[in-house]
Amino acid sequence: MTNDRSEHGAGRVGQVKEVTSLTNPIIKDIRALAQKKHRDETRSFMAEGLKLVIDALDLGWKIKTLIYAKAAKGKPHVEQVAAKTVAKGGLVLEVSEKVLSTITRRDNPQMVVGIFEQRYQSLKDLKPELGQTYVALDRVRDPGNLGTIIRTADAAGASGVILVGETTDPFSLETVRATMGSVFAMPVARASAEDFIRWQKSAGVKVVATHLAGAVDYRTIDYKSKPVVILMGNEQAGLPEDLAREAGALARIPQAGRADSLNLAIATGIMLFEARRHLLTLDARA
């Protein structure tokens, strides 16, 4: 154990601490993770649920603090995760359900919450290979959309998600919830529009962008000859001309009925599974 001060309060890392007060400075610091500024300053984020915490640890994510409800104490999996956290130098907090509800902002919170260190992939380190598919999102605003897209990209076997321009935070509580744990499995990179354009020109990828001016049925595009990047525009404004102009193909999803547009996450899912249709089988998990 170490005597260093934890960045989530006065408790030492690598130990177990019981906390019952809502005014405890450690709890106040964790609650502040609801604010993007605090998440950015500490490079931390919150994930709820025992399974998510176990998956994150198995995938090598750095856990800073583990919080569990008193009712979960003594359960084998909780004890194992707590032991792993302490072994990795993290702080373990045993709290009341009231404290846990305050942290998660839920009336019926999960019994286990983990505070993890944020992780971004560097765009220049992405080296797409044949058979790989990436999703690039221009200025996505809705955390539910982003979380659902990360989850869908994971399910489709994509290799990463690239956030272009000013986007919603992939590590906000709402986004992480919507990923259902896929935030730990799906690499996420950030880039300006200019950096993304430069990268796509040198990466040997085929960028397929959805665009109102696209005259090509998305089902007729060749997704096999190069690594593919599915480029999706902002929920309200769509794709800007500078990004659309640089795309290798502009696609449209045929529609019928009175709806004049699709939800961004739904449209991205349609594009993703079409791009990877030739690679997916029912026994792909085997």
Short mmCIF file of C-alpha atoms in Angstrom, two decimals:
data_model
loop_
_atom_site.label_atom_id
_atom_site.label_comp_id
_atom_site.label_asym_id
_atom_site.label_seq_id
_atom_site.Cartn_x
_atom_site.Cartn_y
_atom_site.Cartn_z
CA MET A 1 0.00 0.00 0.00
CA THR A 2 1.00 3.60 -0.50
CA ASN A 3 0.60 6.70 1.60
CA ASP A 4 -0.05 8.89 -1.45
CA ARG A 5 -3.15 11.01 -1.36
CA SER A 6 -5.94 9.67 -3.58
CA GLU A 7 -7.19 12.09 -6.19
CA HIS A 8 -10.71 11.17 -5.06
CA GLY A 9 -10.19 12.36 -1.51
CA ALA A 10 -8.07 12.02 1.57
CA GLY A 11 -8.10 8.23 1.73
CA ARG A 12 -4.98 6.34 0.85
CA VAL A 13 -4.96 4.30 -2.36
CA GLY A 14 -4.59 0.56 -2.08
CA GLN A 15 -6.96 0.30 0.89
CA VAL A 16 -10.61 -0.25 1.86
CA LYS A 17 -12.50 2.61 3.50
CA GLU A 18 -16.05 2.79 4.85
CA VAL A 19 -17.94 5.97 3.98
CA THR A 20 -21.40 6.86 5.27
CA SER A 21 -21.56 10.66 4.95
CA LEU A 22 -22.75 12.47 1.83
CA THR A 23 -20.45 15.35 2.75
CA ASN A 24 -17.33 13.20 2.73
CA PRO A 25 -14.74 14.90 0.46
CA ILE A 26 -14.09 11.65 -1.41
CA ILE A 27 -17.79 11.34 -2.25
CA LYS A 28 -17.98 15.00 -3.26
CA ASP A 29 -15.05 14.48 -5.61
CA ILE A 30 -16.65 11.42 -7.19
CA ARG A 31 -19.99 13.19 -7.59
CA ALA A 32 -18.16 15.98 -9.42
CA LEU A 33 -17.47 13.48 -12.23
CA ALA A 34 -20.94 14.38 -13.47
CA GLN A 35 -19.24 17.54 -14.79
CA LYS A 36 -17.13 17.29 -17.94
CA LYS A 37 -14.62 19.78 -16.57
CA HIS A 38 -13.87 17.53 -13.61
CA ARG A 39 -13.70 14.41 -15.80
CA ASP A 40 -11.21 16.16 -18.07
CA GLU A 41 -9.12 17.50 -15.18
CA THR A 42 -8.86 14.10 -13.49
CA ARG A 43 -8.98 12.05 -16.72
CA SER A 44 -11.52 9.88 -14.93
CA PHE A 45 -15.02 8.53 -15.53
CA MET A 46 -17.63 6.39 -13.84
CA ALA A 47 -19.05 3.01 -14.89
CA GLU A 48 -21.88 1.23 -13.09
CA GLY A 49 -22.39 -2.48 -12.55
CA LEU A 50 -20.32 -5.44 -11.39
CA LYS A 51 -20.12 -7.02 -14.84
CA LEU A 52 -18.86 -3.79 -16.42
CA VAL A 53 -16.19 -3.42 -13.74
CA ILE A 54 -15.07 -7.03 -14.18
CA ASP A 55 -14.94 -6.64 -17.98
CA ALA A 56 -12.98 -3.40 -17.70
CA LEU A 57 -10.39 -4.99 -15.41
CA ASP A 58 -10.12 -8.02 -17.70
CA LEU A 59 -9.46 -5.65 -20.63
CA GLY A 60 -6.69 -3.88 -18.75
CA TRP A 61 -8.37 -0.58 -17.88
CA LYS A 62 -6.89 1.24 -14.90
CA ILE A 63 -9.30 1.42 -11.97
CA LYS A 64 -8.85 4.31 -9.55
CA THR A 65 -11.71 3.73 -7.13
CA LEU A 66 -14.19 0.91 -6.53
CA ILE A 67 -17.42 1.73 -4.70
CA TYR A 68 -19.82 -0.94 -3.49
CA ALA A 69 -22.93 -0.97 -1.33
CA LYS A 70 -22.80 -2.54 2.11
CA ALA A 71 -25.40 -5.06 0.92
CA ALA A 72 -22.89 -6.38 -1.63
CA LYS A 73 -20.19 -7.00 0.97
CA GLY A 74 -19.11 -10.62 1.20
CA LYS A 75 -20.34 -11.60 -2.27
CA PRO A 76 -17.54 -13.58 -3.95
CA HIS A 77 -17.32 -11.57 -7.18
CA VAL A 78 -17.43 -8.27 -5.32
CA GLU A 79 -14.69 -9.44 -2.95
CA GLN A 80 -12.57 -10.55 -5.92
CA VAL A 81 -12.95 -7.19 -7.67
CA ALA A 82 -12.17 -5.36 -4.43
CA ALA A 83 -9.02 -7.43 -3.97
CA LYS A 84 -7.93 -6.70 -7.55
CA THR A 85 -8.53 -2.99 -7.04
CA VAL A 86 -6.44 -2.88 -3.88
CA ALA A 87 -3.70 -4.93 -5.57
CA LYS A 88 -3.59 -2.40 -8.39
CA GLY A 89 -3.26 0.50 -5.93
CA GLY A 90 -6.88 1.62 -6.14
CA LEU A 91 -9.15 2.84 -3.36
CA VAL A 92 -12.12 0.68 -2.30
CA LEU A 93 -15.11 2.37 -0.69
CA GLU A 94 -17.88 0.58 1.16
CA VAL A 95 -20.89 2.92 1.22
CA SER A 96 -24.56 3.06 2.13
CA GLU A 97 -27.17 2.75 -0.59
CA LYS A 98 -28.06 6.41 -0.01
CA VAL A 99 -24.50 7.45 -0.80
CA LEU A 100 -24.48 5.19 -3.85
CA SER A 101 -27.75 6.73 -5.10
CA THR A 102 -26.20 10.18 -4.77
CA ILE A 103 -23.13 9.11 -6.74
CA THR A 104 -25.06 7.46 -9.58
CA ARG A 105 -28.06 9.81 -9.51
CA ARG A 106 -30.38 6.81 -9.50
CA ASP A 107 -33.04 5.76 -6.98
CA ASN A 108 -32.19 2.09 -7.47
CA PRO A 109 -28.47 2.14 -8.18
CA GLN A 110 -26.23 -0.72 -9.20
CA MET A 111 -24.47 -2.23 -6.20
CA VAL A 112 -21.00 -1.70 -7.68
CA VAL A 113 -19.46 1.38 -9.36
CA GLY A 114 -15.97 1.81 -10.74
CA ILE A 115 -13.99 4.99 -11.39
CA PHE A 116 -11.60 4.43 -14.28
CA GLU A 117 -8.90 6.37 -16.08
CA GLN A 118 -9.97 7.67 -19.49
CA ARG A 119 -8.33 6.15 -22.52
CA TYR A 120 -8.17 7.55 -26.06
CA GLN A 121 -6.56 5.98 -29.10
CA SER A 122 -4.24 8.23 -31.09
CA LEU A 123 -5.52 8.79 -34.63
CA LYS A 124 -2.02 8.52 -36.10
CA ASP A 125 -1.68 5.08 -34.51
CA LEU A 126 -4.73 3.74 -36.34
CA LYS A 127 -3.46 1.59 -39.22
CA PRO A 128 -6.56 0.14 -40.87
CA GLU A 129 -6.22 -3.25 -42.53
CA LEU A 130 -8.37 -5.01 -45.11
CA GLY A 131 -11.51 -6.34 -43.47
CA GLN A 132 -11.53 -3.64 -40.79
CA THR A 133 -14.31 -1.10 -40.41
CA TYR A 134 -14.27 2.16 -38.48
CA VAL A 135 -17.03 4.64 -37.64
CA ALA A 136 -16.30 8.38 -37.84
CA LEU A 137 -18.84 10.75 -36.28
CA ASP A 138 -18.87 14.45 -37.09
CA ARG A 139 -19.89 16.63 -34.11
CA VAL A 140 -22.25 14.04 -32.58
CA ARG A 141 -24.20 15.84 -29.85
CA ASP A 142 -26.44 13.33 -28.13
CA PRO A 143 -24.80 11.09 -25.48
CA GLY A 144 -27.45 8.42 -26.03
CA ASN A 145 -26.66 8.33 -29.73
CA LEU A 146 -22.93 8.13 -29.13
CA GLY A 147 -23.25 5.39 -26.54
CA THR A 148 -25.57 3.36 -28.76
CA ILE A 149 -23.20 3.76 -31.72
CA ILE A 150 -20.22 2.57 -29.64
CA ARG A 151 -22.26 -0.45 -28.53
CA THR A 152 -23.39 -1.15 -32.12
CA ALA A 153 -19.85 -0.79 -33.46
CA ASP A 154 -18.72 -3.35 -30.89
CA ALA A 155 -21.52 -5.75 -31.85
CA ALA A 156 -20.72 -5.41 -35.56
CA GLY A 157 -17.03 -6.13 -35.02
CA ALA A 158 -15.80 -2.65 -35.93
CA SER A 159 -12.24 -1.71 -35.05
CA GLY A 160 -12.83 1.74 -33.59
CA VAL A 161 -14.85 4.95 -33.38
CA ILE A 162 -13.37 8.30 -34.46
CA LEU A 163 -14.90 11.48 -33.02
CA VAL A 164 -14.50 14.39 -35.45
CA GLY A 165 -14.74 17.99 -34.23
CA GLU A 166 -16.51 19.09 -31.05
CA THR A 167 -18.52 16.08 -29.94
CA THR A 168 -20.32 14.98 -26.81
CA ASP A 169 -18.12 13.32 -24.19
CA PRO A 170 -17.74 9.55 -24.68
CA PHE A 171 -17.01 9.25 -20.96
CA SER A 172 -20.09 11.05 -19.65
CA LEU A 173 -22.29 8.96 -17.37
CA GLU A 174 -25.11 8.99 -19.95
CA THR A 175 -22.84 7.84 -22.79
CA VAL A 176 -21.16 5.12 -20.74
CA ARG A 177 -24.58 3.79 -19.67
CA ALA A 178 -25.74 3.67 -23.28
CA THR A 179 -22.67 1.68 -24.35
CA MET A 180 -23.66 -1.15 -21.98
CA GLY A 181 -19.98 -1.84 -21.35
CA SER A 182 -18.77 -1.54 -24.95
CA VAL A 183 -16.88 1.64 -24.04
CA PHE A 184 -14.24 -0.72 -22.61
CA ALA A 185 -14.02 -2.84 -25.77
CA MET A 186 -14.16 -0.21 -28.51
CA PRO A 187 -11.15 2.06 -29.16
CA VAL A 188 -12.13 5.74 -29.40
CA ALA A 189 -10.03 8.40 -31.12
CA ARG A 190 -10.50 12.17 -31.44
CA ALA A 191 -9.58 14.44 -34.33
CA SER A 192 -10.30 17.80 -35.89
CA ALA A 193 -11.92 17.73 -39.33
CA GLU A 194 -8.58 18.78 -40.87
CA ASP A 195 -6.66 16.02 -39.08
CA PHE A 196 -9.27 13.44 -40.07
CA ILE A 197 -9.03 14.43 -43.74
CA ARG A 198 -5.25 14.20 -43.66
CA TRP A 199 -5.40 10.82 -41.93
CA GLN A 200 -7.92 9.32 -44.36
CA LYS A 201 -5.77 10.30 -47.35
CA SER A 202 -2.73 8.50 -45.94
CA ALA A 203 -4.46 5.54 -44.28
CA GLY A 204 -5.55 3.75 -47.47
CA VAL A 205 -9.20 3.63 -46.44
CA LYS A 206 -12.45 4.00 -48.33
CA VAL A 207 -14.61 6.62 -46.62
CA VAL A 208 -18.32 6.01 -47.16
CA ALA A 209 -20.33 9.01 -46.02
CA THR A 210 -24.09 9.36 -45.71
CA HIS A 211 -25.21 12.57 -47.34
CA LEU A 212 -28.46 14.06 -48.65
CA ALA A 213 -26.77 14.69 -51.99
CA GLY A 214 -25.59 11.09 -52.21
CA ALA A 215 -27.14 9.40 -55.21
CA VAL A 216 -25.81 5.90 -54.47
CA ASP A 217 -27.85 3.24 -52.71
CA TYR A 218 -25.77 2.21 -49.69
CA ARG A 219 -26.33 -1.46 -50.59
CA THR A 220 -24.54 -1.10 -53.95
CA ILE A 221 -21.22 0.21 -52.60
CA ASP A 222 -18.06 -1.93 -52.60
CA TYR A 223 -17.09 -2.52 -48.98
CA LYS A 224 -14.61 -5.32 -49.70
CA SER A 225 -11.63 -3.87 -51.59
CA LYS A 226 -10.27 -1.55 -48.86
CA PRO A 227 -10.62 -0.92 -45.14
CA VAL A 228 -13.82 1.09 -44.66
CA VAL A 229 -14.64 4.17 -42.63
CA ILE A 230 -18.36 4.88 -42.25
CA LEU A 231 -18.64 8.68 -41.88
CA MET A 232 -21.82 10.05 -40.31
CA GLY A 233 -22.87 13.68 -39.95
CA ASN A 234 -24.25 15.72 -37.07
CA GLU A 235 -27.82 14.98 -35.90
CA GLN A 236 -29.18 18.37 -36.99
CA ALA A 237 -26.86 19.71 -39.68
CA GLY A 238 -25.70 16.52 -41.37
CA LEU A 239 -22.27 16.28 -42.94
CA PRO A 240 -20.43 19.51 -43.85
CA GLU A 241 -19.24 19.96 -47.43
CA ASP A 242 -15.52 19.80 -46.61
CA LEU A 243 -15.91 16.28 -45.23
CA ALA A 244 -18.41 15.14 -47.86
CA ARG A 245 -16.13 16.36 -50.66
CA GLU A 246 -13.27 14.17 -49.47
CA ALA A 247 -15.33 10.98 -49.09
CA GLY A 248 -14.75 8.07 -51.44
CA ALA A 249 -18.48 7.44 -51.78
CA LEU A 250 -21.65 9.26 -50.80
CA ALA A 251 -24.47 6.97 -49.75
CA ARG A 252 -28.16 7.19 -49.04
CA ILE A 253 -30.45 4.80 -47.23
CA PRO A 254 -33.70 4.39 -49.20
CA GLN A 255 -36.76 5.27 -47.17
CA ALA A 256 -40.52 5.01 -47.48
CA GLY A 257 -43.25 6.48 -45.34
CA ARG A 258 -43.73 9.91 -43.83
CA ALA A 259 -40.54 10.10 -41.74
CA ASP A 260 -38.04 12.35 -43.48
CA SER A 261 -34.96 11.14 -41.59
CA LEU A 262 -33.53 8.39 -39.42
CA ASN A 263 -32.09 8.63 -35.93
CA LEU A 264 -28.28 8.89 -36.15
CA ALA A 265 -27.63 5.73 -34.15
CA ILE A 266 -30.12 3.73 -36.24
CA ALA A 267 -28.65 5.00 -39.52
CA THR A 268 -25.12 4.23 -38.34
CA GLY A 269 -26.15 0.71 -37.39
CA ILE A 270 -27.68 0.11 -40.81
CA MET A 271 -24.52 1.33 -42.54
CA LEU A 272 -22.22 -0.66 -40.25
CA PHE A 273 -23.93 -3.99 -40.67
CA GLU A 274 -24.14 -3.54 -44.43
CA ALA A 275 -20.43 -2.67 -44.62
CA ARG A 276 -19.59 -5.80 -42.62
CA ARG A 277 -22.24 -8.12 -44.04
CA HIS A 278 -19.66 -10.13 -46.00
CA LEU A 279 -17.63 -10.64 -42.80
CA LEU A 280 -20.38 -11.57 -40.34
CA THR A 281 -21.72 -15.06 -39.70
CA LEU A 282 -24.02 -16.45 -37.05
CA ASP A 283 -21.13 -18.37 -35.53
CA ALA A 284 -18.74 -15.38 -35.57
CA ARG A 285 -18.39 -15.56 -31.76
CA ALA A 286 -17.28 -19.18 -31.83
#
